[in-house]
Coordinates of C-alpha atoms and ligand atoms in Angstrom, one line a residue:
Chain A
M1 CA -66.5 59.7 43.4
R2 CA -69.9 60.7 44.9
I3 CA -71.2 64.1 44.5
G4 CA -71.1 64.8 48.3
Q5 CA -67.4 63.9 48.4
R6 CA -66.7 66.2 45.6
V7 CA -68.4 69.3 47.0
L8 CA -66.5 68.5 50.3
L9 CA -63.3 68.6 48.3
A10 CA -64.1 71.6 46.5
S11 CA -65.0 73.4 49.6
V12 CA -61.8 72.4 51.3
G13 CA -59.9 73.5 48.3
I14 CA -61.5 76.9 48.0
Y15 CA -60.9 77.4 51.8
L16 CA -57.2 76.5 51.5
L17 CA -57.0 78.7 48.4
L18 CA -58.3 81.9 50.1
F19 CA -56.2 81.4 53.3
F20 CA -53.0 80.3 51.8
G21 CA -53.4 81.5 48.1
P22 CA -52.0 85.1 48.9
L23 CA -48.7 83.5 50.1
A24 CA -48.3 82.0 46.5
G25 CA -49.4 85.4 45.0
F26 CA -53.0 84.6 44.7
D27 CA -54.6 87.5 45.9
L28 CA -57.8 87.8 44.1
F29 CA -58.7 91.6 44.9
R30 CA -55.1 92.8 43.8
V31 CA -55.3 90.6 40.7
I32 CA -58.7 91.9 39.7
G33 CA -57.5 95.5 40.3
E34 CA -54.6 95.0 38.2
I35 CA -56.6 93.5 35.3
A36 CA -59.2 96.4 35.6
N37 CA -56.4 98.9 35.7
K38 CA -54.6 97.9 32.6
P39 CA -56.7 95.1 30.6
S40 CA -54.2 95.1 27.6
T41 CA -51.7 93.3 30.0
L42 CA -54.2 90.5 30.2
L43 CA -54.1 90.2 26.4
Q44 CA -50.5 90.4 26.4
Q45 CA -49.9 87.6 28.8
L46 CA -52.5 85.5 26.8
L47 CA -50.3 85.9 23.7
I48 CA -47.1 84.9 25.6
G49 CA -49.0 82.1 27.0
L50 CA -50.0 80.9 23.6
A51 CA -46.4 80.9 22.2
N52 CA -45.0 79.2 25.3
G53 CA -48.0 76.9 25.3
S54 CA -47.7 75.8 21.5
L55 CA -44.0 74.8 22.4
L56 CA -45.2 72.9 25.5
A57 CA -47.9 71.2 23.3
L58 CA -45.3 70.1 20.7
I59 CA -43.4 68.3 23.6
A60 CA -46.6 67.0 25.2
L61 CA -47.6 65.2 21.8
G62 CA -44.5 63.1 22.3
Y63 CA -45.6 61.8 25.7
T64 CA -49.2 61.4 24.6
L65 CA -48.3 59.6 21.3
V66 CA -46.0 57.1 23.1
Y67 CA -48.5 56.6 26.2
G68 CA -51.4 56.1 23.8
I69 CA -49.6 53.3 22.1
I70 CA -47.7 51.4 24.6
E71 CA -49.0 53.0 28.0
L72 CA -45.5 54.1 29.0
V73 CA -44.3 57.5 30.3
N74 CA -41.4 58.0 28.2
F75 CA -39.3 59.9 30.9
A76 CA -36.4 60.5 28.6
H77 CA -38.7 62.4 26.1
G78 CA -38.0 65.7 27.7
D79 CA -34.3 65.1 27.5
V80 CA -34.7 64.1 23.8
Y81 CA -36.1 67.6 23.3
M82 CA -33.1 68.9 24.9
L83 CA -30.9 67.0 22.4
G84 CA -32.9 68.9 19.6
A85 CA -32.0 72.2 21.1
F86 CA -28.2 71.2 21.4
M87 CA -28.3 69.8 17.7
S88 CA -29.7 73.0 16.5
L89 CA -27.1 75.0 18.4
T90 CA -24.3 72.8 17.1
V91 CA -25.5 73.2 13.3
I92 CA -26.0 77.0 13.8
G93 CA -22.5 77.2 15.4
A94 CA -21.1 75.4 12.4
F95 CA -22.7 78.0 10.0
N96 CA -21.2 80.6 12.1
V97 CA -24.1 83.0 11.8
D98 CA -25.3 85.7 14.4
K99 CA -27.6 88.5 14.6
G100 CA -25.8 90.6 12.2
S101 CA -25.5 87.9 9.3
S102 CA -27.5 88.3 6.0
P103 CA -31.1 87.0 6.0
A104 CA -30.3 84.4 3.4
I105 CA -27.6 82.8 5.5
K106 CA -29.7 82.9 8.7
A107 CA -32.5 81.2 6.9
T108 CA -30.3 78.6 5.5
A109 CA -28.9 77.9 8.8
I110 CA -32.3 77.6 10.5
V111 CA -33.5 75.2 7.7
V112 CA -30.6 73.0 8.0
A113 CA -30.7 73.2 11.9
F114 CA -34.4 72.1 11.7
L115 CA -33.9 69.2 9.5
S116 CA -30.8 68.0 11.4
A117 CA -32.5 68.3 14.8
V118 CA -35.7 66.7 13.7
V119 CA -33.9 63.7 12.0
F120 CA -31.5 63.4 14.8
T121 CA -34.2 63.4 17.8
A122 CA -36.4 61.1 15.9
G123 CA -33.6 58.7 15.4
V124 CA -32.5 58.9 19.1
N125 CA -36.1 58.4 20.3
A126 CA -36.6 55.4 18.1
L127 CA -33.3 54.1 19.2
I128 CA -34.4 54.5 22.9
E129 CA -37.4 52.3 22.3
R130 CA -35.5 49.8 20.5
V131 CA -32.7 49.3 23.1
A132 CA -34.6 50.2 26.4
Y133 CA -38.2 49.4 25.9
R134 CA -38.9 46.8 23.4
R135 CA -37.5 44.0 25.2
L136 CA -39.5 44.9 28.3
R137 CA -42.9 45.0 26.4
N138 CA -44.3 42.1 28.3
A139 CA -42.4 42.8 31.5
P140 CA -44.1 44.3 34.6
R141 CA -44.8 48.0 34.3
L142 CA -42.4 49.1 37.0
A143 CA -39.4 47.6 35.0
V144 CA -40.2 49.8 31.8
L145 CA -40.7 52.8 34.1
I146 CA -37.2 52.4 35.6
S147 CA -35.7 51.7 32.3
A148 CA -37.3 55.0 31.1
I149 CA -35.8 57.0 34.1
G150 CA -32.6 55.4 33.4
M151 CA -32.6 56.6 29.7
S152 CA -33.6 60.1 31.0
F153 CA -30.4 60.3 33.0
I154 CA -28.3 58.8 30.2
V155 CA -29.5 61.3 27.7
Q156 CA -29.1 64.3 30.2
N157 CA -25.4 63.3 30.7
V158 CA -25.0 63.0 26.8
G159 CA -26.2 66.6 26.7
L160 CA -23.7 67.6 29.6
F161 CA -20.9 65.8 27.7
W162 CA -21.9 67.5 24.4
G163 CA -21.8 70.8 26.2
S164 CA -18.2 70.3 27.1
L165 CA -17.1 69.7 23.5
R166 CA -16.0 73.3 22.9
A167 CA -12.8 72.0 21.3
F168 CA -15.1 70.9 18.3
F169 CA -18.0 73.4 18.8
P170 CA -16.9 76.6 20.0
I171 CA -20.5 77.8 20.4
M172 CA -20.7 75.6 23.5
G173 CA -18.6 78.0 25.5
V174 CA -16.2 77.3 28.4
N175 CA -18.6 75.8 31.0
S176 CA -20.1 72.5 29.9
A177 CA -22.9 72.7 32.5
A178 CA -23.8 76.3 32.2
P179 CA -26.6 77.8 29.7
K180 CA -25.3 78.3 26.3
A181 CA -26.2 81.4 24.3
F182 CA -28.1 80.6 21.4
P183 CA -27.8 83.1 18.5
D184 CA -30.8 85.4 18.1
L185 CA -31.5 84.7 14.5
I186 CA -35.0 85.9 14.4
G187 CA -35.0 89.2 16.1
R188 CA -37.8 91.0 17.6
I189 CA -39.7 93.0 15.0
D190 CA -43.1 94.0 16.3
V191 CA -45.7 92.6 14.0
F192 CA -48.5 95.2 14.7
K193 CA -46.4 98.4 15.0
D194 CA -43.5 97.7 12.7
I195 CA -45.0 95.5 10.1
L196 CA -48.7 96.3 9.9
H197 CA -48.3 99.8 11.3
I198 CA -51.4 99.4 13.6
D199 CA -51.1 101.1 17.1
V200 CA -52.1 98.5 19.6
P201 CA -51.0 98.5 23.3
I202 CA -49.7 94.9 23.1
A203 CA -46.6 93.6 21.6
F204 CA -46.4 90.7 19.4
N205 CA -43.1 90.1 17.5
T206 CA -41.7 88.0 14.9
K207 CA -40.5 85.4 17.4
D208 CA -43.9 84.9 18.7
L209 CA -45.2 84.5 15.2
L210 CA -42.7 82.0 14.2
V211 CA -43.2 79.8 17.2
I212 CA -47.0 79.9 17.0
V213 CA -47.2 79.3 13.2
M214 CA -44.6 76.5 13.2
A215 CA -46.2 74.8 16.1
S216 CA -49.7 75.0 14.7
V217 CA -48.5 73.8 11.3
L218 CA -46.9 70.7 12.9
M219 CA -49.7 70.0 15.1
I220 CA -52.5 70.3 12.3
G221 CA -50.3 68.1 10.1
L222 CA -49.9 65.5 12.8
R223 CA -53.7 65.5 13.3
L224 CA -54.4 65.1 9.6
F225 CA -51.8 62.4 9.4
V226 CA -53.2 60.3 12.2
Q227 CA -56.7 60.8 10.8
Y228 CA -56.3 60.0 7.3
T229 CA -53.1 58.2 6.3
K230 CA -52.9 54.3 6.3
L231 CA -49.9 54.6 8.8
G232 CA -51.9 57.0 11.0
K233 CA -54.8 54.5 11.1
A234 CA -52.5 51.7 12.0
M235 CA -51.1 53.8 14.8
R236 CA -54.7 54.3 16.2
A237 CA -55.5 50.7 15.7
T238 CA -52.4 49.7 17.5
A239 CA -53.2 52.1 20.3
E240 CA -56.7 50.7 20.7
N241 CA -56.0 47.2 20.7
R242 CA -52.5 45.7 19.9
D243 CA -53.7 42.0 19.2
A244 CA -56.5 43.2 17.0
A245 CA -54.0 45.2 15.1
K246 CA -51.8 42.1 14.6
I247 CA -54.9 40.3 13.3
M248 CA -55.4 42.9 10.9
G249 CA -51.9 42.3 9.4
I250 CA -50.2 45.4 11.1
D251 CA -46.6 45.1 11.9
V252 CA -47.0 46.4 15.4
D253 CA -43.3 46.7 16.2
R254 CA -42.8 48.8 13.2
V255 CA -45.8 51.1 14.1
I256 CA -44.4 51.5 17.6
S257 CA -40.9 52.5 16.3
F258 CA -42.6 54.9 13.9
T259 CA -44.5 56.5 16.8
F260 CA -41.2 57.1 18.8
L261 CA -39.8 58.7 15.5
L262 CA -42.8 60.9 15.2
G263 CA -42.6 62.0 18.8
G264 CA -39.0 62.5 18.7
A265 CA -39.3 64.6 15.5
L266 CA -41.8 67.0 17.2
A267 CA -39.4 67.3 20.2
G268 CA -36.6 68.1 18.1
A269 CA -38.6 70.8 16.2
A270 CA -39.5 72.2 19.6
G271 CA -35.9 72.2 20.8
L272 CA -34.9 74.4 17.8
L273 CA -38.0 76.8 18.2
V274 CA -37.2 77.2 21.9
G275 CA -33.6 78.0 21.3
L276 CA -34.6 80.5 18.8
Y277 CA -37.4 82.0 21.2
N278 CA -35.4 82.1 24.3
N279 CA -31.9 82.2 23.0
T280 CA -30.6 80.0 25.6
A281 CA -30.0 76.2 25.9
V282 CA -28.9 74.2 28.8
F283 CA -28.7 70.4 29.5
T284 CA -31.2 70.3 32.3
M285 CA -33.9 72.2 30.0
G286 CA -35.5 68.9 29.1
F287 CA -36.2 67.9 32.7
T288 CA -38.1 71.2 33.6
A289 CA -40.0 71.4 30.4
G290 CA -40.7 67.8 30.3
L291 CA -42.3 67.9 33.6
R292 CA -44.6 70.7 32.4
A293 CA -45.3 69.2 29.1
F294 CA -46.1 65.9 30.8
T295 CA -48.5 67.8 33.1
A296 CA -50.1 69.4 30.0
A297 CA -50.5 65.8 28.4
V298 CA -52.2 64.7 31.7
V299 CA -54.3 67.7 31.9
G300 CA -55.6 67.3 28.3
G301 CA -56.2 63.5 28.8
I302 CA -53.0 61.4 28.3
G303 CA -53.2 59.4 25.0
N304 CA -55.4 61.9 23.4
I305 CA -53.7 64.2 20.7
T306 CA -56.1 67.0 20.8
G307 CA -56.0 67.0 24.5
A308 CA -52.2 67.3 24.4
M309 CA -52.5 70.4 22.3
L310 CA -55.3 71.9 24.6
G311 CA -53.3 71.0 27.6
G312 CA -50.2 72.7 26.4
M313 CA -52.1 75.8 25.7
L314 CA -53.8 75.9 29.0
I315 CA -50.7 75.3 31.0
G316 CA -48.7 78.0 29.0
I317 CA -51.5 80.5 29.5
L318 CA -51.8 79.5 33.3
A319 CA -47.9 79.9 33.6
A320 CA -48.0 83.2 31.8
F321 CA -50.7 84.4 34.1
S322 CA -49.0 83.4 37.3
D323 CA -45.8 85.1 36.1
Q324 CA -47.7 88.3 35.7
Y325 CA -50.3 88.3 38.4
F326 CA -49.2 86.0 41.1
S327 CA -45.4 85.4 41.5
S328 CA -43.2 83.7 39.1
R329 CA -41.5 81.9 41.8
W330 CA -44.8 80.1 42.5
T331 CA -45.6 79.3 38.8
N332 CA -44.6 75.6 39.1
A333 CA -46.7 75.3 42.2
W334 CA -49.7 76.6 40.5
V335 CA -49.1 74.2 37.4
F336 CA -49.0 71.3 39.6
A337 CA -51.9 72.4 41.7
V338 CA -53.9 72.4 38.4
L339 CA -52.6 68.8 37.8
V340 CA -53.7 67.8 41.2
M341 CA -57.2 69.4 40.7
V342 CA -57.5 67.7 37.2
M343 CA -56.6 64.3 38.8
V344 CA -59.1 64.7 41.7
F345 CA -61.9 65.9 39.6
R346 CA -61.5 64.4 36.1
P347 CA -58.8 61.6 36.4
T348 CA -59.1 60.9 32.7
G349 CA -58.0 64.5 31.8
L350 CA -60.1 67.1 30.1
L351 CA -60.6 65.2 26.7
G352 CA -59.6 61.7 27.9
E353 CA -62.0 58.9 27.8
S354 CA -62.2 56.4 30.8
V355 CA -59.8 53.4 30.6
G356 CA -62.8 51.1 30.8
Q357 CA -64.1 52.2 27.4
K358 CA -60.7 51.2 25.9
A359 CA -61.2 47.4 26.3
Chain B
M1 CA -55.1 22.9 3.8
L2 CA -54.8 24.2 7.4
E3 CA -53.0 21.6 9.3
L4 CA -51.7 21.6 13.0
K5 CA -49.5 18.7 14.0
D6 CA -48.7 18.0 17.8
V7 CA -49.0 21.8 18.7
H8 CA -48.0 22.5 22.2
T9 CA -48.5 26.0 23.6
Y10 CA -47.6 27.4 27.0
Y11 CA -48.5 30.4 29.0
G12 CA -45.2 30.7 31.2
N13 CA -45.4 27.3 32.9
I14 CA -49.0 26.7 32.1
H15 CA -49.3 23.9 29.6
A16 CA -52.3 25.1 27.7
L17 CA -52.2 23.0 24.5
K18 CA -50.8 19.5 24.9
G19 CA -50.3 18.3 21.4
I20 CA -53.1 19.5 19.3
S21 CA -53.4 18.0 15.7
L22 CA -56.3 19.0 13.4
T23 CA -57.0 19.8 9.9
V24 CA -59.4 22.0 8.0
D25 CA -59.9 21.3 4.4
D26 CA -60.8 23.6 1.6
G27 CA -64.3 24.8 1.7
E28 CA -65.0 23.0 5.1
I29 CA -66.6 24.2 8.3
V30 CA -64.8 22.5 11.0
T31 CA -66.0 23.2 14.7
L32 CA -63.8 23.0 17.8
I33 CA -66.0 22.6 21.0
G34 CA -65.0 22.3 24.6
S35 CA -65.9 23.9 27.9
N36 CA -64.4 26.9 29.6
G37 CA -60.6 26.9 29.7
A38 CA -60.2 23.8 27.3
G39 CA -58.0 25.8 25.1
K40 CA -60.0 26.8 22.2
T41 CA -59.1 30.5 22.1
T42 CA -55.4 29.5 22.6
T43 CA -55.6 27.3 19.4
L44 CA -56.9 30.1 17.4
R45 CA -54.3 32.6 18.8
T46 CA -51.5 30.1 18.1
I47 CA -52.7 29.7 14.6
Q48 CA -52.7 33.4 14.0
G49 CA -49.3 33.7 15.4
L50 CA -50.1 35.9 18.4
I51 CA -48.6 33.2 20.7
R52 CA -45.8 30.8 19.7
P53 CA -46.1 27.0 20.0
R54 CA -43.3 25.5 21.9
H55 CA -43.5 22.4 19.8
G56 CA -45.4 21.3 16.7
T57 CA -46.0 22.7 13.3
I58 CA -48.8 24.8 11.6
T59 CA -49.0 24.7 7.9
L60 CA -51.3 26.3 5.4
N61 CA -51.4 24.8 2.1
G62 CA -48.0 23.1 3.0
E63 CA -46.3 26.3 4.0
D64 CA -45.0 26.4 7.6
L65 CA -46.5 29.2 9.5
T66 CA -44.8 28.5 12.8
K67 CA -42.1 31.1 12.4
V68 CA -43.9 33.6 10.4
P69 CA -44.7 36.9 12.3
A70 CA -48.3 37.4 13.2
H71 CA -48.9 40.3 10.7
E72 CA -47.5 38.3 7.9
I73 CA -49.8 35.3 8.8
T74 CA -52.8 37.5 8.0
S75 CA -51.5 38.3 4.5
K76 CA -51.1 34.6 3.8
G77 CA -54.7 34.2 4.2
V78 CA -55.7 33.6 7.9
S79 CA -58.0 36.1 9.7
Q80 CA -60.2 35.9 12.6
S81 CA -63.1 37.3 14.6
P82 CA -61.4 37.0 18.1
E83 CA -62.8 36.1 21.5
G84 CA -64.2 39.4 22.9
R85 CA -64.5 40.8 19.4
L86 CA -61.7 43.4 19.9
I87 CA -63.3 45.8 17.5
F88 CA -61.6 49.2 17.5
P89 CA -64.1 51.2 19.7
R90 CA -63.0 54.7 18.7
M91 CA -62.9 54.1 14.9
T92 CA -65.9 54.3 12.7
V93 CA -67.5 51.1 11.4
K94 CA -66.1 52.1 8.0
E95 CA -62.6 52.5 9.5
N96 CA -62.9 49.3 11.3
L97 CA -63.7 47.3 8.0
E98 CA -60.9 49.1 6.2
M99 CA -58.5 48.0 8.9
G100 CA -59.6 44.4 8.0
A101 CA -58.1 45.0 4.7
F102 CA -55.0 46.5 6.0
A103 CA -52.7 43.9 4.5
R104 CA -54.2 44.0 1.0
K105 CA -53.2 46.3 -1.9
D106 CA -56.0 45.3 -4.6
K107 CA -58.3 48.4 -4.4
D108 CA -61.0 46.9 -6.5
G109 CA -61.1 43.6 -4.5
I110 CA -61.4 45.6 -1.3
K111 CA -64.3 47.7 -2.6
R112 CA -65.9 44.5 -3.8
D113 CA -65.5 42.8 -0.4
M114 CA -66.9 45.8 1.4
E115 CA -70.2 45.6 -0.7
R116 CA -70.3 41.9 0.1
V117 CA -69.9 42.6 3.9
F118 CA -72.7 45.1 3.4
T119 CA -74.8 42.7 1.8
V120 CA -74.3 40.0 4.3
F121 CA -74.7 42.5 7.2
P122 CA -77.0 45.4 6.1
R123 CA -77.0 46.6 9.6
L124 CA -73.3 47.7 9.4
K125 CA -74.1 49.8 6.3
E126 CA -76.7 51.6 8.5
R127 CA -74.1 52.3 11.1
I128 CA -71.3 53.1 8.8
S129 CA -70.0 56.4 10.2
Q130 CA -70.9 55.4 13.9
K131 CA -68.0 54.7 16.3
G132 CA -67.5 50.9 16.9
G133 CA -67.7 51.3 20.6
T134 CA -71.4 52.7 20.3
L135 CA -72.6 49.5 18.6
S136 CA -74.7 47.0 20.3
G137 CA -73.3 43.6 21.2
G138 CA -74.8 41.9 18.2
E139 CA -73.6 44.7 15.8
Q140 CA -70.2 44.5 17.3
Q141 CA -70.1 40.7 16.5
M142 CA -71.2 41.4 12.9
L143 CA -68.4 44.1 12.6
A144 CA -65.9 41.8 14.0
M145 CA -66.9 39.2 11.4
G146 CA -67.2 41.6 8.8
R147 CA -63.6 43.0 9.4
A148 CA -62.3 39.4 9.3
L149 CA -64.0 39.0 5.9
M150 CA -62.3 42.0 4.5
A151 CA -59.0 40.3 4.6
N152 CA -60.6 37.9 2.0
P153 CA -59.1 35.0 4.1
R154 CA -58.6 31.4 2.8
V155 CA -59.4 30.3 6.2
L156 CA -61.8 32.4 8.6
L157 CA -61.3 31.6 12.3
L158 CA -64.4 32.5 14.5
D159 CA -64.1 32.6 18.2
E160 CA -67.4 32.2 19.9
P161 CA -69.5 34.3 17.5
S162 CA -72.6 33.6 19.5
M163 CA -71.1 34.9 22.9
G164 CA -73.5 37.1 24.8
L165 CA -76.1 37.4 22.0
S166 CA -79.8 37.0 22.3
P167 CA -81.3 33.6 20.9
I168 CA -82.6 35.4 17.8
L169 CA -79.2 37.0 17.1
V170 CA -77.6 33.5 17.6
E171 CA -79.8 32.1 15.1
Q172 CA -79.1 34.9 12.7
I173 CA -75.3 34.7 13.1
F174 CA -75.3 31.0 12.4
K175 CA -77.5 31.5 9.4
I176 CA -74.8 34.0 8.1
I177 CA -71.9 31.5 9.1
S178 CA -73.8 28.9 6.8
E179 CA -74.2 31.5 4.0
L180 CA -70.7 32.4 4.1
H181 CA -69.8 28.7 3.9
A182 CA -72.1 28.2 0.9
Q183 CA -70.2 31.0 -0.6
G184 CA -67.0 29.0 -0.4
T185 CA -65.4 30.3 2.7
T186 CA -63.4 27.8 4.7
I187 CA -64.3 28.1 8.4
L188 CA -62.8 27.0 11.7
L189 CA -65.6 27.7 14.3
V190 CA -65.0 27.8 18.0
E191 CA -68.2 27.5 20.1
Q192 CA -69.5 26.7 23.5
N193 CA -72.9 26.4 21.9
A194 CA -72.2 22.8 20.8
R195 CA -75.5 22.1 19.5
M196 CA -75.7 25.0 17.0
A197 CA -71.9 24.4 16.1
L198 CA -72.5 20.7 15.3
S199 CA -75.7 21.5 13.3
I200 CA -73.7 23.5 10.7
A201 CA -70.3 21.9 10.8
S202 CA -69.3 18.9 8.6
R203 CA -66.6 17.8 11.1
G204 CA -65.7 18.6 14.8
Y205 CA -63.1 18.3 17.4
V206 CA -63.9 18.1 21.2
L207 CA -61.2 19.7 23.2
Q208 CA -60.6 19.0 26.9
T209 CA -58.0 20.6 29.0
G210 CA -55.7 21.2 26.0
E211 CA -56.1 17.8 24.4
I212 CA -58.3 16.5 21.7
R213 CA -60.8 14.0 23.3
L214 CA -62.8 13.2 20.2
Q215 CA -63.1 13.9 16.6
G216 CA -65.2 13.0 13.6
P217 CA -68.1 13.9 11.4
A218 CA -70.6 16.3 13.2
A219 CA -73.3 13.9 12.9
R220 CA -71.4 11.2 14.8
L221 CA -70.4 13.6 17.5
R222 CA -73.9 14.8 17.9
D223 CA -74.9 11.1 18.7
D224 CA -72.0 10.4 21.0
E225 CA -73.0 9.7 24.5
D226 CA -70.3 11.6 26.1
V227 CA -70.9 14.8 24.0
R228 CA -74.6 14.6 24.6
K229 CA -74.0 14.6 28.3
T230 CA -71.1 16.9 28.6
Y231 CA -71.7 19.5 25.8
L232 CA -75.4 19.1 24.8
G233 CA -76.7 19.1 28.3
E234 CA -78.8 15.8 27.5
H235 CA -79.2 13.0 30.1
Ligands
ATP401 N1 -52.9 34.9 29.1 C1 -53.0 33.9 29.9 N2 -52.0 33.6 30.8 C2 -52.2 32.5 31.5 N3 -52.9 31.5 31.4 C3 -53.8 31.6 30.4 C4 -53.9 32.8 29.6 N4 -54.8 32.7 28.7 C5 -55.5 31.4 28.9 N5 -54.9 30.8 29.8 C6 -55.1 29.4 30.2 O1 -55.1 28.5 29.3 C7 -56.2 27.6 29.3 C8 -56.8 27.7 28.0 O2 -57.4 28.8 28.0 P1 -58.3 29.3 26.6 O3 -58.8 30.8 26.7 O4 -57.6 29.0 25.3 O5 -59.7 28.5 26.8 P2 -61.0 28.4 25.9 O6 -61.3 27.1 25.6 O7 -61.0 29.6 25.0 O8 -62.0 28.8 27.1 P3 -63.4 29.6 27.1 O9 -64.4 28.9 26.8 O10 -63.6 30.3 28.5 O11 -63.1 30.8 26.1 C9 -57.0 28.0 30.6 O12 -56.7 27.1 31.5 C10 -56.5 29.4 30.7 O13 -56.6 29.6 32.3
MG402 MG1 -62.1 31.2 24.6

């Protein structure tokens, strides 16, 4: 795009923002006033944004890993994450734990739920690739895309059905489509006030800590894995050039399966963490979270692992700011406005490389 | 050792190879020449298992490769520097070379071959931690050849290694190919630069629209009237 066009587009954008922004809660003077009045709220929202953003990043990684390797938007990915939350809920239900149980039992339930959810969603995601995408590897793009949308609906309905199995899993409650109560096993103990005994005006509790620490560990682990292990290098090689990877002696089908396993595992972990964080799970949660996570992946530069993490954090923080300072009803609109802006001004995403460089 | 018998390869309905038969013996350099679209690349891709022939057989030391998956063909001793080089642009030179040895387990051998590649292409050693995509065309060609050598292949397939290089670099690349041959590497060389290819090969095949038109010792092909007119640009 020529510079002149960009300037024009930017001016039109700013004009629209100033006139219509206040409708969507964007009233710059009020926002600045609020921030000046109580700056600690800004920090508080930053923390909330980081916690939600790390969860989004975990899901975004699944989109980006798969896109990077076979250039497919795996629409079912968000729903696989939902299955992770349902699996965790089922396991925790089987342990029959709740807020009042002893810490040892709670911890055991969480660890078992984590392992079951991760193994289950990894398997489901790899199975989806095997049945719905592999045969279409050389088919036109549209065919695979439609197959992916179909898988998304199927998985969502599996969730709906699962939610109706209260005869086997009482924790699912009476109404199959309604949000399920996810037991509050972590609790909200304030890290600064109650553990460190520091008096600060922001609240940062054990749930935030758990989510941020777990997500960071998983993401750093993934980054190191892809950078240094043999299988990680095979993933990068397959993503960069599939034919060349075959010539190297890489079993490309296995590497692709493994990539789906990895993305699914991260989604399963996110499913458990979200359950523990928000204490609710519903069969449509994968659709909404998936949309935001996909946006995060695109904003960061789809196919780029660091980009997905960055995009997740940015979208998380943006959403927290919008909830606080603009209007929570308009948060999705703001998220997608950012998506559109990025697409217009930097179509490759923040850290993405141009497609031409890939050849 | 490498033998193709009546190989037919298709792209959908396009009949790209119409019964190719050729052999490459141990320690030979054999060249496959032909104009644009003759099927040279298709032949190499078929040998590597990247496309499957519809008829015919490909054998390496008597072992049938026709149904072996591509990634196993590499570990059986076939590697190539493909058309367009296909290096990994976002991996470093070192990582690119390591990928070449992906199918191998003998750490010492891999180390030795890495040293050998650096002796043959000192330029790559200077660029060792640079990303493949930042190399010049000639350097990328060296990297693609070095990467293929890292597999320690029994047969090395080279697809137009002189493509897009300056005359000086072409000379250099051909000199390196002769050196590799002198060190005992068996090579099947695809070239549009027929003059250079015939000057270092022992035998040659001339491919035209998916069929072998002519074959024989390189010296005889060089003297052939048709070859001189069509591929060497002499009148
Ligand atoms: N992916 C493809 N799909 C359809 N047809 C193809 C494909 N690749 C090659 N062909 C056709 O197969 C024939 C042989 O192509 P090939 O690339 O093997 O030729 P080549 O001898 O390597 O030519 P060049 O010297 O231009 O590299 C050509 O007619 C080409 O158009
Ligand atoms: Mg070719």
